[in-house]
PDB file of C-alpha atoms and ligand atoms in Angstrom:
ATOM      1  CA  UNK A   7      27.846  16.320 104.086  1.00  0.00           C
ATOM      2  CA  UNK A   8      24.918  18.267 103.049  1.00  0.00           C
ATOM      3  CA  UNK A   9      26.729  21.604 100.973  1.00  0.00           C
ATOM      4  CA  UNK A  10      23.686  22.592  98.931  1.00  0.00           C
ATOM      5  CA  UNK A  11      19.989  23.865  99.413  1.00  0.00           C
ATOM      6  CA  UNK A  12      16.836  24.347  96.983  1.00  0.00           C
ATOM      7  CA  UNK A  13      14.477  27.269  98.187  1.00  0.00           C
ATOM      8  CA  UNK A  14      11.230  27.086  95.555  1.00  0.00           C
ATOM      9  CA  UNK A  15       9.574  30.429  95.621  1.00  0.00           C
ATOM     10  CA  UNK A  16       7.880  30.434  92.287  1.00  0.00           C
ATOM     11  CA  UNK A  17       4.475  29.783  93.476  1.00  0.00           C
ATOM     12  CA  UNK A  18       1.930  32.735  93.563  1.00  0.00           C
ATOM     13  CA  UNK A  19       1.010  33.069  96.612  1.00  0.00           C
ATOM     14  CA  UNK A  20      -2.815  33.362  96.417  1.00  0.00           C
ATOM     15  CA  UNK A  21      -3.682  32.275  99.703  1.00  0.00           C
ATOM     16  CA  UNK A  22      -2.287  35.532 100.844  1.00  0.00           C
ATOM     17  CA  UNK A  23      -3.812  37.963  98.481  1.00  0.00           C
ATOM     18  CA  UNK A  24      -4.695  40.983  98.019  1.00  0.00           C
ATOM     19  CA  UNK A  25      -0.778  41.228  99.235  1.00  0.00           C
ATOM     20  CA  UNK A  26       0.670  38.995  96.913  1.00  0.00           C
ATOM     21  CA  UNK A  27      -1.086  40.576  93.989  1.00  0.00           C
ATOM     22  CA  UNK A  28       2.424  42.433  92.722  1.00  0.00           C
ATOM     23  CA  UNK A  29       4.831  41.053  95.365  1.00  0.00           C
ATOM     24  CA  UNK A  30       6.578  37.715  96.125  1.00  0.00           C
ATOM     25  CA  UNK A  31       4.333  36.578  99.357  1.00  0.00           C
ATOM     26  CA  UNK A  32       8.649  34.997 100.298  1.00  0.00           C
ATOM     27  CA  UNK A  33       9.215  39.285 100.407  1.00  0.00           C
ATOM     28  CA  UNK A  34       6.498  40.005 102.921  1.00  0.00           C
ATOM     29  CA  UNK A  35       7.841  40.844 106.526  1.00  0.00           C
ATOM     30  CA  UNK A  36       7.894  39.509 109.679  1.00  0.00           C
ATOM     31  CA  UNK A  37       8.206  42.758 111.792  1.00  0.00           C
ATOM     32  CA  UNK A  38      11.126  44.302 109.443  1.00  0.00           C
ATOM     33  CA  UNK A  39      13.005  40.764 107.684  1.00  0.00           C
ATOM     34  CA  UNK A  40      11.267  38.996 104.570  1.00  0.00           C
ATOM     35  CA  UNK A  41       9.938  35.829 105.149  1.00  0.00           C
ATOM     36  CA  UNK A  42      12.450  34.317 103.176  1.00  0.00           C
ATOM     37  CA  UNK A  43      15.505  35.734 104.780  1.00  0.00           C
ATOM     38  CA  UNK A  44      14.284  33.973 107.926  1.00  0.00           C
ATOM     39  CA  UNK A  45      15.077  30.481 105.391  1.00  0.00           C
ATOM     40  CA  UNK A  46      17.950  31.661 104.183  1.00  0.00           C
ATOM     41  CA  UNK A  47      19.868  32.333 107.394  1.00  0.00           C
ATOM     42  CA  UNK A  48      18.286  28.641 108.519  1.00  0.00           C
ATOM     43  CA  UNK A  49      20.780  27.274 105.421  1.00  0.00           C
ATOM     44  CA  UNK A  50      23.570  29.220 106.443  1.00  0.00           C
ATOM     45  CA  UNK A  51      22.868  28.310 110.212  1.00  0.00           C
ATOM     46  CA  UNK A  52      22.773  24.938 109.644  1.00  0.00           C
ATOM     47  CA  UNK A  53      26.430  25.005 107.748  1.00  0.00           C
ATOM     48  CA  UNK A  54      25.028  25.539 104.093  1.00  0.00           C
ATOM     49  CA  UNK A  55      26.210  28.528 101.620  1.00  0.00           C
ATOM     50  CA  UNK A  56      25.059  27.390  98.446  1.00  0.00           C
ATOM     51  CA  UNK A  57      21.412  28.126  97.834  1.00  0.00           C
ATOM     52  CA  UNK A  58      19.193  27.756  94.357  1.00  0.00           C
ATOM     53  CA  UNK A  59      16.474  29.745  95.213  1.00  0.00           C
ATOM     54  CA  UNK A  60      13.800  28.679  92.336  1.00  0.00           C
ATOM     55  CA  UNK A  61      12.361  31.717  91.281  1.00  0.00           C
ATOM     56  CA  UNK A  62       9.646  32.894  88.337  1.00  0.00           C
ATOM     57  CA  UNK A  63       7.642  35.706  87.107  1.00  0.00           C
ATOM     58  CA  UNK A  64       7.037  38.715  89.230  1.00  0.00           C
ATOM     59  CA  UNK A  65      10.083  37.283  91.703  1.00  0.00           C
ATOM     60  CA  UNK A  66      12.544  39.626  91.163  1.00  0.00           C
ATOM     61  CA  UNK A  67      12.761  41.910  94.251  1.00  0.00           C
ATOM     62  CA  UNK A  68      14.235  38.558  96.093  1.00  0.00           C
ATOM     63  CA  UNK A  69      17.210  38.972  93.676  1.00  0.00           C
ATOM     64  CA  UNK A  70      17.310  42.344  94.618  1.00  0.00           C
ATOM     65  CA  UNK A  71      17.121  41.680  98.357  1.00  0.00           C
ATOM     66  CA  UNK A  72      19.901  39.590  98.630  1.00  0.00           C
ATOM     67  CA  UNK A  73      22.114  41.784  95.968  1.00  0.00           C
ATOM     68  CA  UNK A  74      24.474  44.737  96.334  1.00  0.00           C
ATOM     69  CA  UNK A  75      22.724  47.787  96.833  1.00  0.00           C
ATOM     70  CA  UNK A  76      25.458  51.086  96.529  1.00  0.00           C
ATOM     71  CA  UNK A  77      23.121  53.495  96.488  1.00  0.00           C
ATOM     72  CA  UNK A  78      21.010  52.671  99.591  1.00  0.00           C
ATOM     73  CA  UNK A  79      24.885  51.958 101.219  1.00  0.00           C
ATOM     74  CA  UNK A  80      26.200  54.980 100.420  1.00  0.00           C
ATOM     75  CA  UNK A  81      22.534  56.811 101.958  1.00  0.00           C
ATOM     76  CA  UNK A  82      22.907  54.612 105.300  1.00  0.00           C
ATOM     77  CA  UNK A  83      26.762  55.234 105.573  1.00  0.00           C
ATOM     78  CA  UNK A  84      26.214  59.353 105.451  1.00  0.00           C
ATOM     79  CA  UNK A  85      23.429  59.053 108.329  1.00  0.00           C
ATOM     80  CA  UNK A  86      26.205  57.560 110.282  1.00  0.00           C
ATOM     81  CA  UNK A  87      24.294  54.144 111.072  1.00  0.00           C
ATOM     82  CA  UNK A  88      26.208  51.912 111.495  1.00  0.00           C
ATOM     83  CA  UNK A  89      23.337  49.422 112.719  1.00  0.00           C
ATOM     84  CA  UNK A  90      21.209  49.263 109.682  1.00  0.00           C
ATOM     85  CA  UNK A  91      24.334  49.567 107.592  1.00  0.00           C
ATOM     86  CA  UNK A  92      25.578  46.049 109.062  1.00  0.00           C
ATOM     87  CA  UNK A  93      22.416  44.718 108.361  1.00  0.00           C
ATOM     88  CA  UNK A  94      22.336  45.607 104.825  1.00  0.00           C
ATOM     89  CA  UNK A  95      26.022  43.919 104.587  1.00  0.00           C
ATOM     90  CA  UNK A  96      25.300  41.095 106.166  1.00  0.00           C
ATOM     91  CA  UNK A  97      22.217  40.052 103.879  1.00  0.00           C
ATOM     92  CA  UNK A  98      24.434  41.030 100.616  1.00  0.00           C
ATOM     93  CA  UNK A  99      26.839  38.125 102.321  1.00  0.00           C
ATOM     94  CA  UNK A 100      24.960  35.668 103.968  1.00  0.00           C
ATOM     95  CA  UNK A 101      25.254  32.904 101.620  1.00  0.00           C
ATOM     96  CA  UNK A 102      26.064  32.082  97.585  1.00  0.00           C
ATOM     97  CA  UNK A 103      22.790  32.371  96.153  1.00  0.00           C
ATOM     98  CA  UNK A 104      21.935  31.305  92.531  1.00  0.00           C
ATOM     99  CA  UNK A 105      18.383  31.833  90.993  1.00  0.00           C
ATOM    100  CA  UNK A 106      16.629  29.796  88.329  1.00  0.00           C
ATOM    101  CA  UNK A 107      13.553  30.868  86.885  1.00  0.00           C
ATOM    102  CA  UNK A 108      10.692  28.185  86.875  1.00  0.00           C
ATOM    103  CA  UNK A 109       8.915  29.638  83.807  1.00  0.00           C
ATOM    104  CA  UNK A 110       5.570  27.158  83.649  1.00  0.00           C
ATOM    105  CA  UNK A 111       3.778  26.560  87.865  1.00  0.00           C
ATOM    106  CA  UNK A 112       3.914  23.467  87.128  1.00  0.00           C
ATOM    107  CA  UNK A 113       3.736  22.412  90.633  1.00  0.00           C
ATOM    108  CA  UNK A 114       6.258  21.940  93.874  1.00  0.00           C
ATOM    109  CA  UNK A 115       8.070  18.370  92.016  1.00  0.00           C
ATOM    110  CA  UNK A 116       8.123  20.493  88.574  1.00  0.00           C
ATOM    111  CA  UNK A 117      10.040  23.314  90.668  1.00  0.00           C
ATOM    112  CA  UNK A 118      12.431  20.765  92.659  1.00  0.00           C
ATOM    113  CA  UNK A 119      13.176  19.500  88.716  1.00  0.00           C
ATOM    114  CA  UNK A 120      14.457  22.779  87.596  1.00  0.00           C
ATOM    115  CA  UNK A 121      17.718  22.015  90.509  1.00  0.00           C
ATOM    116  CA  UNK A 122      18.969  18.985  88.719  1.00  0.00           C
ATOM    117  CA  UNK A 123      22.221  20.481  87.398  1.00  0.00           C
ATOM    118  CA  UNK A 124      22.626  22.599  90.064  1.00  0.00           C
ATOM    119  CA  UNK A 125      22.360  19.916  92.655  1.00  0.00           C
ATOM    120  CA  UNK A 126      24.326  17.015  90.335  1.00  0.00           C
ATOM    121  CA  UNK A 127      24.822  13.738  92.433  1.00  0.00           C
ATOM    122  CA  UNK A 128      24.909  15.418  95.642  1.00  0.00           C
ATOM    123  CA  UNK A 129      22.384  15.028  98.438  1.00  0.00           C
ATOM    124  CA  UNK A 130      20.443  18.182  99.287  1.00  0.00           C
ATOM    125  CA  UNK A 131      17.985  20.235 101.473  1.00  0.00           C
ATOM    126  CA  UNK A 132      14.934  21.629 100.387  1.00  0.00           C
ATOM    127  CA  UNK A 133      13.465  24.386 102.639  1.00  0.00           C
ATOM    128  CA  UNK A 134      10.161  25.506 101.482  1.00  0.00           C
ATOM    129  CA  UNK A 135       9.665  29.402 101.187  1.00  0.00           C
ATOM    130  CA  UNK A 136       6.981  29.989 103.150  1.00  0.00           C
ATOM    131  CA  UNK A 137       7.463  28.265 106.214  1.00  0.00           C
ATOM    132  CA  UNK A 138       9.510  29.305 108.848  1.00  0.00           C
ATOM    133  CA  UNK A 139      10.915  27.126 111.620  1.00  0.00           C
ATOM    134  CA  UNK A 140      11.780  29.179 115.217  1.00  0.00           C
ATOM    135  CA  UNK A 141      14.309  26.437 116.508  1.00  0.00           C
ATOM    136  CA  UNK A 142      16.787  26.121 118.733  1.00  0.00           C
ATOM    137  CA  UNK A 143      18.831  23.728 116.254  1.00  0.00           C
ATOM    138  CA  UNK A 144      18.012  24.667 113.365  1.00  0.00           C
ATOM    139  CA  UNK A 145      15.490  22.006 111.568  1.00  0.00           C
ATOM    140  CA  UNK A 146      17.471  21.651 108.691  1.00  0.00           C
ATOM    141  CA  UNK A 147      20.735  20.799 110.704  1.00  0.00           C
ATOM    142  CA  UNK A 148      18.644  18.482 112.959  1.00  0.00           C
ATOM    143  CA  UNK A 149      17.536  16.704 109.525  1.00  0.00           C
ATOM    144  CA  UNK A 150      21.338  17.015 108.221  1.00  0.00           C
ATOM    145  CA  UNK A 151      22.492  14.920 111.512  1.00  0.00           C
ATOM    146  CA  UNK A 152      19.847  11.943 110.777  1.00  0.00           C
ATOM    147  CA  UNK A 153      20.925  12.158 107.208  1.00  0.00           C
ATOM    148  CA  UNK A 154      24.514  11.362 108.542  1.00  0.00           C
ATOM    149  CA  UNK A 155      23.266   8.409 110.721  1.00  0.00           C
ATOM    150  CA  UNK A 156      21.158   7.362 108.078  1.00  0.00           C
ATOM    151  CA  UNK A 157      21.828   8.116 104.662  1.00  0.00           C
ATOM    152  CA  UNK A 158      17.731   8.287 103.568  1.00  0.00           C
ATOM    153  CA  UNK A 159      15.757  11.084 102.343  1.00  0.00           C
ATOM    154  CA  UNK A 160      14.347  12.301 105.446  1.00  0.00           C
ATOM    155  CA  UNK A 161      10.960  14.901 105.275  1.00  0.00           C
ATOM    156  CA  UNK A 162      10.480  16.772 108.317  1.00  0.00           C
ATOM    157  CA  UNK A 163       6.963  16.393 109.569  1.00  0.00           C
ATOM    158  CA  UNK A 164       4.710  17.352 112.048  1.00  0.00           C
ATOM    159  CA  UNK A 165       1.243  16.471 113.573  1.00  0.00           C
ATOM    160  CA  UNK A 166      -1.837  18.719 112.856  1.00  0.00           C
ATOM    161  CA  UNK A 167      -5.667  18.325 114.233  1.00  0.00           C
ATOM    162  CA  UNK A 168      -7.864  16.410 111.248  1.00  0.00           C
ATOM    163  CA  UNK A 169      -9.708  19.701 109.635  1.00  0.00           C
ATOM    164  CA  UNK A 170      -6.001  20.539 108.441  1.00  0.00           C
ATOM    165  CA  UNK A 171      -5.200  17.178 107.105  1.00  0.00           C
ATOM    166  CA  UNK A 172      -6.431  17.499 103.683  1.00  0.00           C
ATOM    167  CA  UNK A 173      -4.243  21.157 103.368  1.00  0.00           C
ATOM    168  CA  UNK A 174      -1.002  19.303 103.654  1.00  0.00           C
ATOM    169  CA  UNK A 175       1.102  15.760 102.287  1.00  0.00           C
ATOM    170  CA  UNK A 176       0.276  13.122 105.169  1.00  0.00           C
ATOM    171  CA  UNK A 177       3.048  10.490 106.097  1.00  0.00           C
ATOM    172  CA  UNK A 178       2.385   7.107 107.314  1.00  0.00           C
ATOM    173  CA  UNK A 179       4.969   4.388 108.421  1.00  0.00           C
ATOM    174  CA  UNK A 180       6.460   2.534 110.993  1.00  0.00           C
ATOM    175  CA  UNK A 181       7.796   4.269 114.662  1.00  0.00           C
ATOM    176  CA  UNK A 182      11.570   3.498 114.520  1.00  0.00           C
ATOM    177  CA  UNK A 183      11.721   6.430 117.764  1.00  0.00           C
ATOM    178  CA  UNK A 184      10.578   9.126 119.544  1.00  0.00           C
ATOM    179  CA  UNK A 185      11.414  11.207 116.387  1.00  0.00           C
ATOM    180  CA  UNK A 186      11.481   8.894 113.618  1.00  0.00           C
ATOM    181  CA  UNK A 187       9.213   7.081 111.290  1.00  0.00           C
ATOM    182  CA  UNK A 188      10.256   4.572 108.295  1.00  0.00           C
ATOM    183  CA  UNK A 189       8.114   5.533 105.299  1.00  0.00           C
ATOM    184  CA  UNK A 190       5.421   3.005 104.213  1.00  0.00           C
ATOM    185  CA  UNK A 191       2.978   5.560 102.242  1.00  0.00           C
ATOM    186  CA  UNK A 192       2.484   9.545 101.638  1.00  0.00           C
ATOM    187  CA  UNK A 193      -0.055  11.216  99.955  1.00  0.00           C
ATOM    188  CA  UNK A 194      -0.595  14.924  98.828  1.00  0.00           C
ATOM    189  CA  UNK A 195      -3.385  16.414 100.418  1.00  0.00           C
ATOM    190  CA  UNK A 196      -6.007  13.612 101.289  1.00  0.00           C
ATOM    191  CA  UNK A 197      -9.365  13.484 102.607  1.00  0.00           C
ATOM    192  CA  UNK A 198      -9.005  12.546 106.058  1.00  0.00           C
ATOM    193  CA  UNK A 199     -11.163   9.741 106.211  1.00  0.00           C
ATOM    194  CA  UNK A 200      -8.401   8.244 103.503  1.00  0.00           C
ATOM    195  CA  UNK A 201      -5.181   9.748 105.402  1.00  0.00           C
ATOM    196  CA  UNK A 202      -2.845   7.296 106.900  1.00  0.00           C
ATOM    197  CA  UNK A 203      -2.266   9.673 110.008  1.00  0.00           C
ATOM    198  CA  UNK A 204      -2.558  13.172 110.995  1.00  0.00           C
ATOM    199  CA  UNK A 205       1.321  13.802 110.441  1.00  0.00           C
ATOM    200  CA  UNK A 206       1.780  16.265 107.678  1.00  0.00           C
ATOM    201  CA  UNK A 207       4.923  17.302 105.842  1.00  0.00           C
ATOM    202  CA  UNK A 208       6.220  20.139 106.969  1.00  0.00           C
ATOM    203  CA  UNK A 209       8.310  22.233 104.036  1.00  0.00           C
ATOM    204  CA  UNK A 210      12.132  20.575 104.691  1.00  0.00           C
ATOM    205  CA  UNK A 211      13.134  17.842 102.887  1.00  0.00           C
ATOM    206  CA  UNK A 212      16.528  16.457 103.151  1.00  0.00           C
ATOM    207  CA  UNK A 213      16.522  14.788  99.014  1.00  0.00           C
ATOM    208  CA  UNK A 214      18.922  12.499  97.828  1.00  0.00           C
ATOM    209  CA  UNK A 215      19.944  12.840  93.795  1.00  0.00           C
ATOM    210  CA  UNK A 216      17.399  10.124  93.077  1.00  0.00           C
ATOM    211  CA  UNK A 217      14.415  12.041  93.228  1.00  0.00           C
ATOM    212  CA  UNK A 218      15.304  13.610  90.036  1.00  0.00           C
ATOM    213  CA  UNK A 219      14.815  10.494  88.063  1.00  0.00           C
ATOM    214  CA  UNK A 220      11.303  10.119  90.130  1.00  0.00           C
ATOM    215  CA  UNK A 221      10.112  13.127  89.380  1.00  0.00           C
ATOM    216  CA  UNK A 222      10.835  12.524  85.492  1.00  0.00           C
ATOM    217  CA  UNK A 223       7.948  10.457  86.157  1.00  0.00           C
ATOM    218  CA  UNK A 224       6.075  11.471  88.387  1.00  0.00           C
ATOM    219  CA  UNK A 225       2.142  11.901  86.201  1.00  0.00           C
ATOM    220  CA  UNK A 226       0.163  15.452  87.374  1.00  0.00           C
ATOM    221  CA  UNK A 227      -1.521  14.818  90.632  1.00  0.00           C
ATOM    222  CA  UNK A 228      -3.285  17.166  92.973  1.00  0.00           C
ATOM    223  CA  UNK A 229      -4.419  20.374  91.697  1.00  0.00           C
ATOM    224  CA  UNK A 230      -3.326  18.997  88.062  1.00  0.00           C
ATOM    225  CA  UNK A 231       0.549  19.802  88.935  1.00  0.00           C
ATOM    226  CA  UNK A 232       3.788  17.646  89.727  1.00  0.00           C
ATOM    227  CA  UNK A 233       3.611  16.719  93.329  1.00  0.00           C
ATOM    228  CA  UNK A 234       6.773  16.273  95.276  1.00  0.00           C
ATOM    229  CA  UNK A 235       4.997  13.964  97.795  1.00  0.00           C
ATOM    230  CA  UNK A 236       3.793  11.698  94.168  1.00  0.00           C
ATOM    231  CA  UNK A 237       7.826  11.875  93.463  1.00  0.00           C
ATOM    232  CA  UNK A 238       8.707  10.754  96.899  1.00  0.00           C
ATOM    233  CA  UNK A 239       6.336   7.913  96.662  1.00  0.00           C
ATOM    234  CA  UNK A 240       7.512   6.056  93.795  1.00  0.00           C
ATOM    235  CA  UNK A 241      11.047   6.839  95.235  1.00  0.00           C
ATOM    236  CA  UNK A 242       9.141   4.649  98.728  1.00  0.00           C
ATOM    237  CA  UNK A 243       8.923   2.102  96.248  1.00  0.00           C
ATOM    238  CA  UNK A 244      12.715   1.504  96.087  1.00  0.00           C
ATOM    239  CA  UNK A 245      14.332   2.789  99.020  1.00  0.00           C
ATOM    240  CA  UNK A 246      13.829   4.020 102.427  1.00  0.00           C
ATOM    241  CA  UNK A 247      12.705   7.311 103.609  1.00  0.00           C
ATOM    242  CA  UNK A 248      12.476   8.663 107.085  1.00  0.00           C
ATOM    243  CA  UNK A 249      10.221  11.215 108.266  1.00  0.00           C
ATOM    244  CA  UNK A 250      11.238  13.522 111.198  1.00  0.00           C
ATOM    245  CA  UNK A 251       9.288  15.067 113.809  1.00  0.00           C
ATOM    246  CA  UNK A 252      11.433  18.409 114.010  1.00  0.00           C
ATOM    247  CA  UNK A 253      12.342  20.228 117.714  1.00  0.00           C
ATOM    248  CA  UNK A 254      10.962  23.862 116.820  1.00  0.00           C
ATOM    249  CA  UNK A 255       8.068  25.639 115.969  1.00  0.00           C
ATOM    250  CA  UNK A 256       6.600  25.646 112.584  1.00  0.00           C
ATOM    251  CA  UNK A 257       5.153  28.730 111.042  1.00  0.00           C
ATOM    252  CA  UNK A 258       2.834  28.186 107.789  1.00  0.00           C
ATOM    253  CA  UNK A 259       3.383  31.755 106.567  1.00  0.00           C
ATOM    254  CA  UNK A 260       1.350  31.433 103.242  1.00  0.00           C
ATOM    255  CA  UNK A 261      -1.742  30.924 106.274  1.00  0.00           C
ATOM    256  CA  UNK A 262      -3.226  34.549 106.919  1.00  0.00           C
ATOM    257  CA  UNK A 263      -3.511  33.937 110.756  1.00  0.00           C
ATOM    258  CA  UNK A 264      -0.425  31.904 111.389  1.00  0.00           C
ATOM    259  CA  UNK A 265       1.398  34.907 110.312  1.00  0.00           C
ATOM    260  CA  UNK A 266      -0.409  37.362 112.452  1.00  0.00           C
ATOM    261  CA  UNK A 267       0.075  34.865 115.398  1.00  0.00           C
ATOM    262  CA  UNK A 268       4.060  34.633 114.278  1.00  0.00           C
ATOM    263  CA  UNK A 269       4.341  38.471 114.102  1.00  0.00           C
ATOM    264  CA  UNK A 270       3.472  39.338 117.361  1.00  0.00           C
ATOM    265  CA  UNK A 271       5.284  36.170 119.104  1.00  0.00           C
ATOM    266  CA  UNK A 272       8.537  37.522 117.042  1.00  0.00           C
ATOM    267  CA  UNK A 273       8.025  40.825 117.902  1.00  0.00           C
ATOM    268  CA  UNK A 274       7.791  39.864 121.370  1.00  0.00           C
ATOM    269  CA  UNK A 275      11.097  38.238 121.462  1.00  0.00           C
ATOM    270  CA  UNK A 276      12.657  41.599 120.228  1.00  0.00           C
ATOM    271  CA  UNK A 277      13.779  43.523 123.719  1.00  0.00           C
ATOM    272  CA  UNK A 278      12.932  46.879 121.425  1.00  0.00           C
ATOM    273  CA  UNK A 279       9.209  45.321 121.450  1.00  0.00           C
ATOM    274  CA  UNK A 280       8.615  43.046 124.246  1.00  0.00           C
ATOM    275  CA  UNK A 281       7.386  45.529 127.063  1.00  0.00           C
ATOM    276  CA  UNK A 282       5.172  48.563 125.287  1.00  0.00           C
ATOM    277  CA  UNK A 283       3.248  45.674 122.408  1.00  0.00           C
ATOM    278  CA  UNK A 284       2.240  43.392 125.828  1.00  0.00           C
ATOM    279  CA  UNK A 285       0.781  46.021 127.144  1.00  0.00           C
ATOM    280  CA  UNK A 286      -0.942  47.433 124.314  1.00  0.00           C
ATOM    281  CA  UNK A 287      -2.297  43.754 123.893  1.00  0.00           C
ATOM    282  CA  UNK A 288      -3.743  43.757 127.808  1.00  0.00           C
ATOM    283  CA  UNK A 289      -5.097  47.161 127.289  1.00  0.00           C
ATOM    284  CA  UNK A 290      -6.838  45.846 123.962  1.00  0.00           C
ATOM    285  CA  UNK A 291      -8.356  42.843 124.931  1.00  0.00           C
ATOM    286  CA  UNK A 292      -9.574  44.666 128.313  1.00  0.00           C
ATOM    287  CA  UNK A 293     -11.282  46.810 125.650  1.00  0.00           C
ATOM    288  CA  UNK A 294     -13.003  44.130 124.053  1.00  0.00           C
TER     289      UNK A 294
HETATM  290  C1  G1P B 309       3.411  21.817  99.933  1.00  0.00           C
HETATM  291  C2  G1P B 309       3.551  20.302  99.814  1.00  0.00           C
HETATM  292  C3  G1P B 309       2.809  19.597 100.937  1.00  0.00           C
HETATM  293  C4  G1P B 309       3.321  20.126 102.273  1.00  0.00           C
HETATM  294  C5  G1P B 309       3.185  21.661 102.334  1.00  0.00           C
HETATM  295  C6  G1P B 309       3.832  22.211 103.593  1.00  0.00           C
HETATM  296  O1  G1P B 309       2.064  22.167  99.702  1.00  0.00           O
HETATM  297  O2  G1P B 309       3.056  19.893  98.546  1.00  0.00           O
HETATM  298  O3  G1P B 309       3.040  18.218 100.865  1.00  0.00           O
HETATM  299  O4  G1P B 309       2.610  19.531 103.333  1.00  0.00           O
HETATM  300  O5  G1P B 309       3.818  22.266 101.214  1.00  0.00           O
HETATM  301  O6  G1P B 309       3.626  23.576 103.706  1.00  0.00           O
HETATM  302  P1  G1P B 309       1.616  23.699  99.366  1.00  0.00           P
HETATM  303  O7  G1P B 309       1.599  24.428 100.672  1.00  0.00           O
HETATM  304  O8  G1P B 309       2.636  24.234  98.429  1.00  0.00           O
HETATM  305  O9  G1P B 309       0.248  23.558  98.765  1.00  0.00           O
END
């Protein structure tokens, strides 16, 4: 049984700035929910309540987010909604969250370090804070069953056309089915002349306690910081890892345009939305 997740949302975000200049880039919205409320109801979905969300400088309005918050309670409860009020509840609840600070960006491995006592000698899932996955199971439950049948790490992957290759970790192994691969290599952000395939890792990780001891020596790789995928790869060395083509749609939020796209296909799933923003889209591009 999987009981525990690691959320890293230290990084700064500067693929998304001017925005992320004094805010988390995990805090920015999706119509009217923080990206990283969209992950944290993914845990909860997928039967996990205990969350180490790994946090640094200029992070604190996630704390906030998923705290107690009287004042804005008491405000909601005298204009009699009982809507929004619910909402503001339910986020306070949703889960047991803990918060560590990672104080150096010392890179996504460095981050995963900083859950070692938290996550002792249990297995665990690592959901990355930027990406969102619109599934019908959610991916991290669909990566929780294989882990059952299996009892490997398991990274959840997905194709992507060869000008995005070098933007992401690139899996290569050996077709076991449909959905899985067994791990022979994986390398952070290649050329794609020197990728093993187009299939990229796609921010959830199901990580057994091991990893701990290969990050410990895992050397600075790409970008000069510790690289999960560098971790995961002297972990290959030892014992199996699977990688998972996930049922769902992945949204790379920390992309400028990917966002854009997933606001207006969330927005058009919301019945308050649907009808008066496709029209306004018709009428638009008829404009153009
Ligand atoms: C991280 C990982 C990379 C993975 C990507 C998915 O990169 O290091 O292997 O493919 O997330 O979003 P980052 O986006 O933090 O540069």
């Amino acid at each position: 049984m999987i009981k525990k997740a690691v959320i890293p949302a230290a990084g700064l975000g500067t693929r998304f700035l001017p925005a992320t200049k004094a805010q988390p880039k995990e805090m920015l919205p999706i119509i009217d929910t923080p990206v990283i409320q969209y992950v944290v109801q993914e845990c909860v979905d997928s039967g996990i309540e205990d969350i180490l969300i790994i946090s640094g400088k200029g992070k604190r309005s996630i704390e906030d987010h998923f705290d107690r918050n009287f004042e804005l309670e008491a405000c909601i409860q005298e204009k009699e909604d009982e809507i929004v009020f619910n909402q503001l509840r339910h986020i306070e609840n949703m889960a047991n969250i803990h918060f560590i600070r990672q104080k150096e960006l010392n890179g996504l491995g460095d981050a995963i370090l900083h859950a070692r006592f938290h996550c002792g000698s249990e297995p665990f899932a690592v959901l990355l804070g930027d990406t969102v996955i619109d599934a019908v199971i959610p991916a991290t439950q669909q990566m929780i069953d294989t882990f059952e049948q299996y009892g490997q790490p398991i990274i959840a992957v997905e194709t992507v056309p060869p000008d995005k290759v070098s933007r992401y970790g690139i899996v290569g192994g050996t077709e076991i089915n449909k959905k899985l691969l067994q791990l022979d290599d994986l390398i952070e952000k290649p050329e794609v002349k020197k990728a093993p395939s187009n299939l990229a890792v796609a921010g959830r990780y199901i990580l057994t306690p091991d990893i701990f001891t290969a990050l410990e020596k895992t050397p600075r790789g790409k970008g000069n910081e510790i690289q999960l995928t560098d971790a995961l790869r002297i972990l290959l060395k030892h014992n199996g890892i699977l990688a998972q083509t996930i049922e769902g749609k992945r949204h790379d939020l920390g992309d400028k345009l990917d966002f854009l796209k997933t606001t207006i296909e969330f927005a058009l799933k919301r019945d308050e939305f649907a009808k008066p923003l496709r029209e306004f889209i018709k009428q638009i591009i008829k404009e153009k």
